[in-house]
Amino acid sequence: MRGALPNWGLTKGKGNWFHALVSSPASRHDQKNYIPTSFFDHHQKNITYLFSPIKSHKTVRMKANAGTLTNFEVLDLLNSRGASNDTTRVIAPISTSEYTRLHVVYDYLMETPACTQTLEIITNFSDQCKYFKLAKAEILNIINTRPSSTVNLAPILEEPSERGIDKKAKEGILKLVEALLPPPPIVEARGENEEEETEEGEQS
Amino acid sequence: MFCLSEMEDTVRVPPDLLNLPLEVAIKKVLQKLLLNKVLSIGLCVSIYDIKSAEGGFVLPGDGPATYKVRFIIVVFRPFVGEVIAARFKESDSNGLRLTLGFFEDIYVPAPLIPRPNRCEPDPYNRNQMRWVWIFEEQEYIIDDSCQINFRVENISYPPVPTEQAEDAKPFAPMVITGTIDDDGLGPVSWWEGCSERNNEDDDT
């Protein structure tokens, strides 16, 4: 069982964020075993791991941020580990405490918009976002929270007026969100309906 | 919210695990060591992958086999400026406390609650205080009726205290400070009427 998924380092600005993932031979992690190492050679230039010389510390952190994950990817990872709603099934390779913790994280993520997303959706969305010149952190925020109105988008955008993002651009972003990202789940617990009543319609 | 982090460590695999395949055994030891623990880079949620393990020498006088392992873990570490959906946990005169289920040390101190506001004893819960935002002569209560969006202001890792009073709160190794003082932040119910108004404007 080898291989690691590509890192999507937000701190490194080169290239299209999702490029490495989309063009990899195995772009899903719903397999029990992760991707074979052929991926590494093929995409060497997109990998930003750099192995620093090994020192004799007890724990050496090679790379603190080897890639930021959207909520969807973590959810996908948990699904592939079997942390789904089937609580009766005992998962052999995972110890009890990991199972419990994964379950709590899983429950949290299932209430966020991540549970209705797929890899194609978020890749497509981030591709389209480049027209609006958004920072990667903002794209991540939008994917994770799926803002449905200007007021929900406001805390995500930093200094929009100074960057030339006017009302029209904000509406454009919201239309993109509406068209490409599926609506979040209905949160049953407190009777709050987060789903938008009106659809803005297909991509204009 | 989640990142991958690559690390290297010396792992001692106790003899009772040596009948398992190497990867499984190392994973078990790593899980016990790292899972649910807060490292300097965040809260470790899951072991993602083991990249390499070398060594396997048994040192004289010692039972476990020692491996030098390179692995990747999934850590929970939001970035400053990230908008996260959380639930209300409790509040007191210092501010609010929010929870994500798997992480409960999110504090919104009083200065980061939108003003003007007031703090009053909670009529439903004798021990708690309740915060109320007053805007345009309308009162907006902060309670657990719906999801609360907040933006990360700061993450701190307080050092482990050497002594603690008997009744002090359990030590929190990682504390996130958030703000709800911006458009779109705070309980989602505050902004729902607003989004309908925005939609009407867009249609005309």
Coordinates of C-alpha atoms in Angstrom, one line a residue:
Chain A
M1 CA 0.0 0.0 0.0
R2 CA 2.0 2.9 -1.3
G3 CA 1.7 6.3 -2.7
A4 CA 0.2 9.5 -1.6
L5 CA -2.2 11.7 -3.2
P6 CA -0.8 14.9 -4.6
N7 CA -0.3 17.8 -2.3
W8 CA -2.3 20.8 -3.2
G9 CA -0.1 23.3 -1.4
L10 CA -2.0 26.5 -1.0
T11 CA 1.2 28.2 -0.3
K12 CA 2.8 27.4 -3.6
G13 CA 1.3 29.5 -6.2
K14 CA 2.4 27.6 -9.3
G15 CA 0.1 26.1 -11.8
N16 CA -3.5 25.1 -11.6
W17 CA -4.4 23.9 -8.2
F18 CA -6.2 20.8 -9.2
H19 CA -4.2 20.0 -12.2
A20 CA -2.0 17.4 -10.6
L21 CA -5.0 15.5 -9.2
V22 CA -7.2 15.5 -12.3
S23 CA -4.5 14.2 -14.6
S24 CA -3.3 11.6 -12.3
P25 CA -3.9 8.0 -13.3
A26 CA -6.1 7.3 -10.3
S27 CA -8.0 10.3 -9.4
R28 CA -10.3 8.8 -6.8
H29 CA -9.5 7.6 -3.4
D30 CA -12.4 5.2 -3.1
Q31 CA -10.0 2.4 -3.5
K32 CA -8.9 0.5 -0.5
N33 CA -5.3 0.9 -1.5
Y34 CA -4.1 4.2 -2.6
I35 CA -2.5 5.2 -5.7
P36 CA 0.5 3.3 -7.1
T37 CA 3.8 5.2 -7.2
S38 CA 3.9 5.6 -10.9
F39 CA 2.0 8.8 -10.2
F40 CA 5.1 10.3 -8.6
D41 CA 7.3 10.0 -11.6
H42 CA 4.7 11.2 -14.0
H43 CA 4.0 14.3 -12.1
Q44 CA 7.4 15.1 -10.6
K45 CA 7.3 18.7 -11.4
N46 CA 4.0 19.2 -9.7
I47 CA 5.1 17.7 -6.5
T48 CA 6.4 20.3 -4.1
Y49 CA 7.7 17.9 -1.5
L50 CA 11.3 18.5 -0.8
F51 CA 13.0 16.1 1.5
S52 CA 15.2 18.0 3.8
P53 CA 18.3 16.3 5.1
I54 CA 17.4 13.9 7.8
K55 CA 18.6 15.0 11.2
S56 CA 18.8 13.0 14.3
H57 CA 15.7 14.4 16.0
K58 CA 13.1 12.2 17.4
T59 CA 10.4 13.6 15.2
V60 CA 11.4 15.6 12.2
R61 CA 8.6 17.4 10.4
M62 CA 9.6 17.3 6.8
K63 CA 6.8 19.4 5.5
A64 CA 4.2 20.9 7.8
N65 CA 1.8 21.7 5.0
A66 CA 2.0 19.0 2.4
G67 CA -1.3 20.1 0.9
T68 CA -4.5 21.5 2.1
L69 CA -7.6 19.4 1.7
T70 CA -11.1 20.6 1.0
N71 CA -13.8 19.2 3.3
F72 CA -15.0 17.1 0.4
E73 CA -11.6 15.3 0.1
V74 CA -11.5 14.5 3.8
L75 CA -15.0 13.2 3.6
D76 CA -14.0 11.1 0.6
L77 CA -11.0 9.8 2.5
L78 CA -13.2 8.8 5.4
N79 CA -15.7 7.1 3.1
S80 CA -12.9 5.1 1.6
R81 CA -11.9 4.1 5.1
G82 CA -15.4 2.9 5.7
A83 CA -16.5 5.4 8.2
S84 CA -20.0 5.6 6.8
N85 CA -23.2 5.5 8.7
D86 CA -23.1 1.8 9.1
T87 CA -22.2 1.7 12.7
T88 CA -22.7 -2.1 13.1
R89 CA -19.8 -2.9 10.9
V90 CA -16.5 -3.3 12.7
I91 CA -13.6 -2.1 10.7
A92 CA -10.7 -4.3 11.3
P93 CA -7.7 -2.2 10.5
I94 CA -8.8 0.8 12.4
S95 CA -8.6 0.9 16.2
T96 CA -11.6 1.9 18.3
S97 CA -10.4 5.4 19.1
E98 CA -9.7 6.2 15.5
Y99 CA -13.1 4.9 14.5
T100 CA -14.8 7.1 17.0
R101 CA -12.9 10.1 16.1
L102 CA -13.3 9.5 12.4
H103 CA -17.0 9.0 13.0
V104 CA -17.3 12.4 14.7
V105 CA -15.4 14.1 11.9
Y106 CA -17.6 12.2 9.4
D107 CA -20.8 13.3 11.1
Y108 CA -19.6 16.9 11.1
L109 CA -18.7 16.8 7.4
M110 CA -21.9 15.2 6.4
E111 CA -23.7 18.3 7.6
T112 CA -21.6 20.6 5.4
P113 CA -22.0 21.2 1.7
A114 CA -19.1 18.7 1.2
C115 CA -21.4 15.7 1.3
T116 CA -23.1 16.6 -2.0
Q117 CA -19.9 17.4 -3.9
T118 CA -17.8 15.2 -6.1
L119 CA -14.3 15.5 -7.4
E120 CA -15.4 16.7 -10.9
I121 CA -17.6 19.3 -9.4
I122 CA -14.9 21.0 -7.3
T123 CA -12.3 20.7 -10.0
N124 CA -14.6 22.3 -12.5
F125 CA -15.5 25.0 -10.1
S126 CA -12.0 25.9 -9.3
D127 CA -11.1 26.0 -13.0
Q128 CA -14.0 28.4 -13.6
C129 CA -13.0 30.5 -10.6
K130 CA -9.8 31.7 -12.3
Y131 CA -11.8 34.2 -14.3
F132 CA -12.5 36.0 -11.1
K133 CA -9.0 36.1 -9.9
L134 CA -9.8 34.7 -6.5
A135 CA -7.1 33.6 -4.0
K136 CA -6.8 29.9 -3.4
A137 CA -7.9 30.4 0.2
E138 CA -11.0 32.1 -1.0
I139 CA -11.8 29.3 -3.4
L140 CA -11.4 26.8 -0.7
N141 CA -13.7 28.8 1.6
I142 CA -16.3 29.0 -1.1
I143 CA -16.2 25.3 -1.8
N144 CA -16.4 24.4 1.9
T145 CA -19.2 26.8 2.8
R146 CA -21.1 27.2 -0.5
P147 CA -22.3 30.8 0.0
S148 CA -25.8 31.4 -1.4
S149 CA -26.0 35.1 -1.3
T150 CA -23.8 38.2 -1.4
V151 CA -24.0 38.6 2.3
N152 CA -22.6 35.0 2.8
L153 CA -19.9 35.7 0.3
A154 CA -18.8 38.9 2.1
P155 CA -16.7 37.5 4.9
I156 CA -14.8 35.3 2.5
L157 CA -13.6 38.0 0.1
E158 CA -10.8 40.1 1.3
E159 CA -10.8 43.7 0.3
P160 CA -13.0 43.2 -2.7
S161 CA -13.2 46.8 -3.6
E162 CA -9.5 47.2 -3.7
R163 CA -9.1 44.2 -6.0
G164 CA -11.7 45.4 -8.4
I165 CA -14.3 42.8 -7.4
D166 CA -17.5 44.8 -7.7
K167 CA -21.1 43.8 -7.3
K168 CA -21.3 42.4 -10.8
A169 CA -18.3 40.1 -10.1
K170 CA -19.8 39.0 -6.8
E171 CA -23.0 38.1 -8.6
G172 CA -21.0 36.3 -11.2
I173 CA -19.3 34.3 -8.5
L174 CA -22.6 33.5 -6.9
K175 CA -24.1 32.4 -10.2
L176 CA -21.1 30.1 -10.6
V177 CA -21.7 28.7 -7.2
E178 CA -25.3 28.2 -7.9
A179 CA -24.7 26.5 -11.2
L180 CA -21.8 24.3 -10.3
L181 CA -21.9 23.4 -6.6
P182 CA -24.9 21.3 -5.5
P183 CA -26.9 22.8 -2.6
P184 CA -26.0 21.8 0.9
P185 CA -27.9 19.2 2.8
I186 CA -31.0 20.0 4.8
V187 CA -29.9 20.1 8.4
E188 CA -32.7 18.2 10.2
A189 CA -31.6 18.7 13.8
R190 CA -32.9 22.1 14.5
G191 CA -35.5 22.4 11.8
E192 CA -33.3 24.8 9.8
N193 CA -33.7 24.6 6.1
E194 CA -30.5 25.6 4.5
E195 CA -31.5 24.7 1.0
E196 CA -32.2 27.5 -1.4
E197 CA -35.9 27.7 -2.3
T198 CA -35.4 29.2 -5.7
E199 CA -32.8 28.0 -8.2
E200 CA -31.1 30.6 -10.3
G201 CA -31.4 28.3 -13.2
E202 CA -28.8 26.7 -15.4
Q203 CA -25.6 28.4 -16.3
S204 CA -26.5 31.6 -18.0
Chain B
M1 CA -9.7 23.1 7.5
F2 CA -7.7 20.0 7.1
C3 CA -4.1 19.7 5.8
L4 CA -1.8 16.9 5.0
S5 CA 1.4 17.0 6.9
E6 CA 4.5 14.9 6.2
M7 CA 6.5 13.7 9.1
E8 CA 9.3 11.4 10.0
D9 CA 9.7 9.7 13.3
T10 CA 11.4 6.8 15.0
V11 CA 8.7 4.2 15.7
R12 CA 9.1 1.3 18.0
V13 CA 6.9 -1.6 17.2
P14 CA 6.3 -3.8 20.2
P15 CA 6.9 -7.5 19.7
D16 CA 3.2 -8.5 20.0
L17 CA 2.4 -6.6 16.8
L18 CA 5.2 -8.1 14.8
N19 CA 3.1 -10.9 13.4
L20 CA 1.0 -8.4 11.5
P21 CA 2.1 -7.0 8.1
L22 CA 4.6 -4.2 8.7
E23 CA 2.4 -1.4 7.5
V24 CA -0.5 -2.4 9.7
A25 CA 1.8 -2.7 12.7
I26 CA 3.4 0.6 12.2
K27 CA 0.1 2.2 11.5
K28 CA -1.2 0.9 14.8
V29 CA 1.7 2.3 16.7
L30 CA 1.4 5.6 15.0
Q31 CA -2.3 5.8 15.7
K32 CA -1.7 5.2 19.4
L33 CA 1.0 7.8 19.4
L34 CA -0.6 10.6 17.3
L35 CA -4.3 10.2 17.0
N36 CA -6.5 12.8 18.7
K37 CA -3.3 14.5 19.9
V38 CA -2.5 18.1 19.2
L39 CA 0.9 18.6 17.6
S40 CA 2.5 21.9 17.0
I41 CA 0.9 21.8 13.5
G42 CA -2.6 21.0 14.6
L43 CA -4.9 18.2 15.7
C44 CA -4.1 14.9 14.2
V45 CA -7.2 13.4 12.8
S46 CA -6.0 10.4 10.8
I47 CA -2.9 8.6 9.5
Y48 CA -3.1 9.2 5.8
D49 CA -0.3 7.1 4.4
I50 CA 3.1 5.6 5.3
K51 CA 5.6 6.5 2.7
S52 CA 8.6 4.5 3.8
A53 CA 9.9 2.6 6.7
E54 CA 13.4 1.5 7.2
G55 CA 15.5 0.0 9.8
G56 CA 13.7 -2.7 11.8
F57 CA 16.7 -3.3 14.0
V58 CA 16.2 -4.6 17.5
L59 CA 18.5 -2.8 19.8
P60 CA 20.2 -4.9 22.5
G61 CA 18.3 -5.2 25.7
D62 CA 15.1 -3.9 24.0
G63 CA 12.1 -5.8 22.8
P64 CA 10.6 -3.6 20.1
A65 CA 11.9 -3.3 16.6
T66 CA 12.8 0.3 15.8
Y67 CA 11.9 1.8 12.4
K68 CA 12.5 5.1 10.9
V69 CA 9.2 5.9 9.3
R70 CA 8.1 8.7 6.9
F71 CA 4.4 9.1 6.9
I72 CA 1.7 11.6 6.2
I73 CA -1.1 12.6 8.5
V74 CA -4.3 14.5 8.2
V75 CA -4.3 17.4 10.6
F76 CA -7.1 19.7 11.5
R77 CA -5.7 23.2 11.2
P78 CA -7.8 26.0 9.8
F79 CA -6.1 29.0 8.3
V80 CA -6.7 32.5 9.5
G81 CA -9.5 33.9 7.5
E82 CA -11.3 30.7 7.0
V83 CA -15.1 30.7 7.4
I84 CA -16.3 27.7 9.3
A85 CA -19.7 26.5 10.3
A86 CA -20.0 25.5 13.9
R87 CA -22.6 25.0 16.6
F88 CA -23.1 26.9 19.8
K89 CA -21.9 25.2 22.9
E90 CA -22.0 27.6 25.8
S91 CA -21.5 31.2 26.6
D92 CA -20.5 33.3 29.5
S93 CA -19.6 36.9 30.3
N94 CA -16.3 36.6 28.4
G95 CA -17.8 35.5 25.1
L96 CA -19.1 32.5 23.3
R97 CA -17.8 29.0 22.9
L98 CA -18.5 27.0 19.7
T99 CA -18.0 23.4 18.8
L100 CA -17.4 21.4 15.7
G101 CA -18.1 18.0 17.4
F102 CA -14.6 16.8 17.1
F103 CA -13.1 20.1 18.3
E104 CA -14.6 22.1 21.0
D105 CA -12.2 24.8 21.9
I106 CA -13.4 27.6 19.7
Y107 CA -13.9 30.9 21.5
V108 CA -15.4 34.1 20.3
P109 CA -14.4 36.7 22.8
A110 CA -16.8 39.6 23.7
P111 CA -15.0 42.2 21.5
L112 CA -15.6 40.1 18.4
I113 CA -19.3 39.8 18.9
P114 CA -21.1 42.5 16.8
R115 CA -21.9 45.7 18.6
P116 CA -24.1 47.0 20.0
N117 CA -24.9 44.0 22.1
R118 CA -25.8 43.0 25.6
C119 CA -25.2 40.1 27.8
E120 CA -27.9 38.9 30.1
P121 CA -28.4 35.9 32.2
D122 CA -30.0 33.1 30.2
P123 CA -33.6 32.6 31.1
Y124 CA -33.5 29.0 30.0
N125 CA -30.3 28.0 31.7
R126 CA -29.4 29.3 35.0
N127 CA -25.7 29.0 34.8
Q128 CA -25.2 30.7 31.5
M129 CA -25.2 34.1 30.1
R130 CA -26.8 34.9 26.8
W131 CA -25.6 37.3 24.2
V132 CA -28.0 39.4 22.2
W133 CA -27.1 41.6 19.2
I134 CA -29.1 44.8 18.8
F135 CA -29.4 46.0 15.3
E136 CA -31.9 48.6 14.0
E137 CA -34.0 48.1 17.1
Q138 CA -34.2 44.4 16.4
E139 CA -32.8 41.9 18.9
Y140 CA -30.9 38.9 17.6
I141 CA -30.2 36.2 20.1
I142 CA -27.2 34.0 20.0
D143 CA -28.2 30.5 21.0
D144 CA -28.1 27.0 19.8
S145 CA -31.1 27.2 17.4
C146 CA -29.0 27.0 14.3
Q147 CA -25.5 26.8 12.9
I148 CA -23.1 29.6 13.5
N149 CA -20.6 30.7 10.9
F150 CA -17.5 32.3 12.2
R151 CA -14.2 33.4 10.8
V152 CA -10.9 32.2 12.2
E153 CA -8.9 35.1 13.7
N154 CA -6.2 33.2 15.5
I155 CA -5.0 29.8 16.5
S156 CA -2.9 29.4 19.6
Y157 CA -1.3 26.5 21.3
P158 CA -1.0 27.4 25.0
P159 CA 1.9 25.7 26.7
V160 CA 1.0 22.8 29.0
P161 CA 0.5 24.2 32.5
T162 CA 2.7 22.7 35.2
E163 CA 0.0 23.0 37.8
Q164 CA -3.7 23.3 37.7
A165 CA -6.3 24.1 40.3
E166 CA -8.7 21.2 41.0
D167 CA -11.8 22.8 39.5
A168 CA -10.1 24.5 36.5
K169 CA -11.3 23.7 33.1
P170 CA -9.5 20.9 31.3
F171 CA -6.4 22.1 29.6
A172 CA -7.0 23.0 25.9
P173 CA -3.8 22.5 23.9
M174 CA -5.2 24.2 20.8
V175 CA -7.5 27.2 21.0
I176 CA -9.1 28.8 18.0
T177 CA -10.3 32.4 18.4
G178 CA -13.0 33.4 16.0
T179 CA -15.0 36.4 15.1
I180 CA -18.7 36.8 14.2
D181 CA -18.5 40.5 13.7
D182 CA -18.9 40.7 9.9
D183 CA -21.6 40.3 7.2
G184 CA -22.7 36.8 6.9
L185 CA -21.2 35.6 10.1
G186 CA -23.0 34.6 13.2
P187 CA -26.1 32.4 13.3
V188 CA -27.3 31.6 9.8
S189 CA -30.8 32.6 10.8
W190 CA -29.7 36.2 11.1
W191 CA -29.0 36.4 7.4
E192 CA -31.8 34.4 5.8
G193 CA -34.2 37.2 5.5
C194 CA -31.4 39.2 4.0
S195 CA -30.7 36.7 1.3
E196 CA -34.3 36.7 0.2
R197 CA -34.1 40.5 -0.1
N198 CA -31.0 40.1 -2.2
N199 CA -32.6 37.7 -4.6
E200 CA -35.5 40.0 -5.2
D201 CA -33.0 42.8 -6.1
D202 CA -31.3 40.5 -8.5
D203 CA -34.5 39.5 -10.3
T204 CA -35.6 43.0 -11.0

